[in-house]
Short mmCIF file of C-alpha atoms in Angstrom, two decimals:
data_model
loop_
_atom_site.label_atom_id
_atom_site.label_comp_id
_atom_site.label_asym_id
_atom_site.label_seq_id
_atom_site.Cartn_x
_atom_site.Cartn_y
_atom_site.Cartn_z
CA UNK A 237 0.00 0.00 0.00
CA UNK A 238 1.26 3.48 -0.90
CA UNK A 239 1.00 6.07 1.88
CA UNK A 240 1.71 9.15 -0.26
CA UNK A 241 -1.58 10.22 -1.93
CA UNK A 242 0.31 11.71 -4.88
CA UNK A 243 1.99 8.38 -5.57
CA UNK A 244 -1.21 6.42 -4.94
CA UNK A 245 -3.04 8.28 -7.72
CA UNK A 246 -1.58 7.21 -11.06
CA UNK A 247 -3.06 10.16 -12.96
CA UNK A 248 -1.59 12.89 -10.72
CA UNK A 249 1.45 13.41 -13.00
CA UNK A 250 -0.84 13.61 -16.03
CA UNK A 251 -3.00 16.22 -14.35
CA UNK A 252 0.13 18.24 -13.53
CA UNK A 253 1.31 18.09 -17.16
CA UNK A 254 -1.93 18.53 -19.06
CA UNK A 255 -4.20 20.58 -16.84
CA UNK A 256 -2.05 23.42 -15.66
CA UNK A 257 -3.82 26.73 -16.25
CA UNK A 258 -2.86 27.51 -19.86
CA UNK A 259 -1.86 24.12 -21.23
CA UNK A 260 -5.34 23.08 -22.32
CA UNK A 261 -6.14 26.25 -24.31
CA UNK A 262 -2.73 26.13 -26.02
CA UNK A 263 -3.05 22.48 -26.99
CA UNK A 264 -6.68 22.97 -28.03
CA UNK A 265 -5.71 25.91 -30.26
CA UNK A 266 -2.82 24.04 -31.88
CA UNK A 267 -4.97 20.95 -32.38
CA UNK A 268 -7.88 22.93 -33.83
CA UNK A 269 -6.01 25.51 -35.94
CA UNK A 270 -2.79 23.67 -36.77
CA UNK A 271 0.70 25.15 -36.85
CA UNK A 272 0.79 28.73 -35.54
CA UNK A 273 3.20 31.51 -34.82
CA UNK A 274 3.46 32.97 -31.33
CA UNK A 275 1.40 36.03 -32.22
CA UNK A 276 -1.40 33.86 -33.62
CA UNK A 277 -1.59 31.89 -30.38
CA UNK A 278 -1.52 35.13 -28.44
CA UNK A 279 -4.48 36.47 -30.47
CA UNK A 280 -6.51 33.30 -30.00
CA UNK A 281 -5.84 32.98 -26.26
CA UNK A 282 -6.49 36.60 -25.38
CA UNK A 283 -6.24 36.40 -21.59
CA UNK A 284 -2.71 34.97 -21.51
CA UNK A 285 0.29 37.27 -21.14
CA UNK A 286 3.23 36.95 -23.55
CA UNK A 287 5.50 35.94 -20.66
CA UNK A 288 3.19 33.13 -19.54
CA UNK A 289 2.59 31.98 -23.12
CA UNK A 290 6.36 31.73 -23.62
CA UNK A 291 6.78 29.78 -20.38
CA UNK A 292 3.96 27.35 -21.19
CA UNK A 293 5.17 26.79 -24.75
CA UNK A 294 8.66 26.00 -23.46
CA UNK A 295 7.25 23.56 -20.91
CA UNK A 296 5.02 21.90 -23.50
CA UNK A 297 8.00 21.58 -25.83
CA UNK A 298 10.05 20.09 -22.99
CA UNK A 299 7.23 17.62 -22.23
CA UNK A 300 7.09 16.60 -25.91
CA UNK A 301 3.53 17.86 -26.45
CA UNK A 302 4.49 20.75 -28.75
CA UNK A 303 7.06 21.02 -31.54
CA UNK A 304 8.83 24.34 -32.07
CA UNK A 305 10.25 25.01 -35.52
CA UNK A 306 12.71 27.85 -36.06
CA UNK A 307 13.02 29.18 -39.61
CA UNK A 308 16.29 31.13 -40.06
CA UNK A 309 14.84 33.81 -42.32
CA UNK A 310 14.95 37.58 -42.19
CA UNK A 311 13.13 38.27 -39.97
CA UNK A 312 13.33 34.90 -38.18
CA UNK A 313 10.10 32.94 -37.96
CA UNK A 314 9.11 30.48 -35.22
CA UNK A 315 6.12 28.19 -35.46
CA UNK A 316 4.51 25.87 -32.96
CA UNK A 317 2.47 22.76 -33.63
CA UNK A 318 1.03 20.00 -31.56
CA UNK A 319 3.14 16.83 -31.58
CA UNK A 320 1.85 13.31 -32.10
CA UNK A 321 2.12 12.86 -28.33
CA UNK A 322 0.05 16.00 -27.78
CA UNK A 323 -2.44 14.89 -30.41
CA UNK A 324 -2.85 11.60 -28.56
CA UNK A 325 -4.62 13.61 -25.83
CA UNK A 326 -7.52 14.41 -28.20
CA UNK A 327 -9.71 11.51 -26.98
CA UNK A 328 -9.19 12.66 -23.39
CA UNK A 329 -10.26 16.20 -24.30
CA UNK A 330 -13.24 14.81 -26.26
CA UNK A 331 -14.38 12.86 -23.19
CA UNK A 332 -13.95 15.91 -20.98
CA UNK A 333 -15.94 18.02 -23.44
CA UNK A 334 -18.70 15.43 -23.38
CA UNK A 335 -18.62 15.31 -19.58
CA UNK A 336 -18.76 19.11 -19.41
CA UNK A 337 -21.79 19.22 -21.71
CA UNK A 338 -23.60 16.65 -19.60
CA UNK A 339 -22.59 17.81 -16.13
CA UNK A 340 -21.54 21.46 -15.83
CA UNK A 341 -25.13 22.58 -15.28
CA UNK A 342 -25.39 20.02 -12.47
CA UNK A 343 -22.20 21.40 -10.93
CA UNK A 344 -23.61 24.94 -11.14
CA UNK A 345 -26.87 23.83 -9.48
CA UNK A 346 -24.92 22.08 -6.71
CA UNK A 347 -22.83 25.24 -6.16
CA UNK A 348 -25.92 27.43 -5.97
CA UNK A 349 -27.55 25.01 -3.52
CA UNK A 350 -24.42 24.87 -1.39
CA UNK A 351 -24.04 28.66 -1.40
CA UNK A 352 -27.71 29.07 -0.48
CA UNK A 353 -28.64 31.05 -3.61
#
């Protein structure tokens, strides 16, 4: 028996990788719209700051979920695309989307009931 709850839950590392604040919108955008430049991602994910977008893209590249391609042109061009590993998360996102459609209203009702509204 494992005493550490983080080690006992086999999906904890996946949740840390995939469901950090900005990872899902970035992967969703790259999956939906294909290869994009930084500024295109920034336009699509309007609430993210350039600093945070840079940090998340670097982490996603490090994790193997995003591929960064540098084109040595004048001016230089960098593009990002979802990797095959990142694309393999699509069924997970599809299931979560389905779950959200079926259950978010129930969650909202439970919250209102709990809060006494």
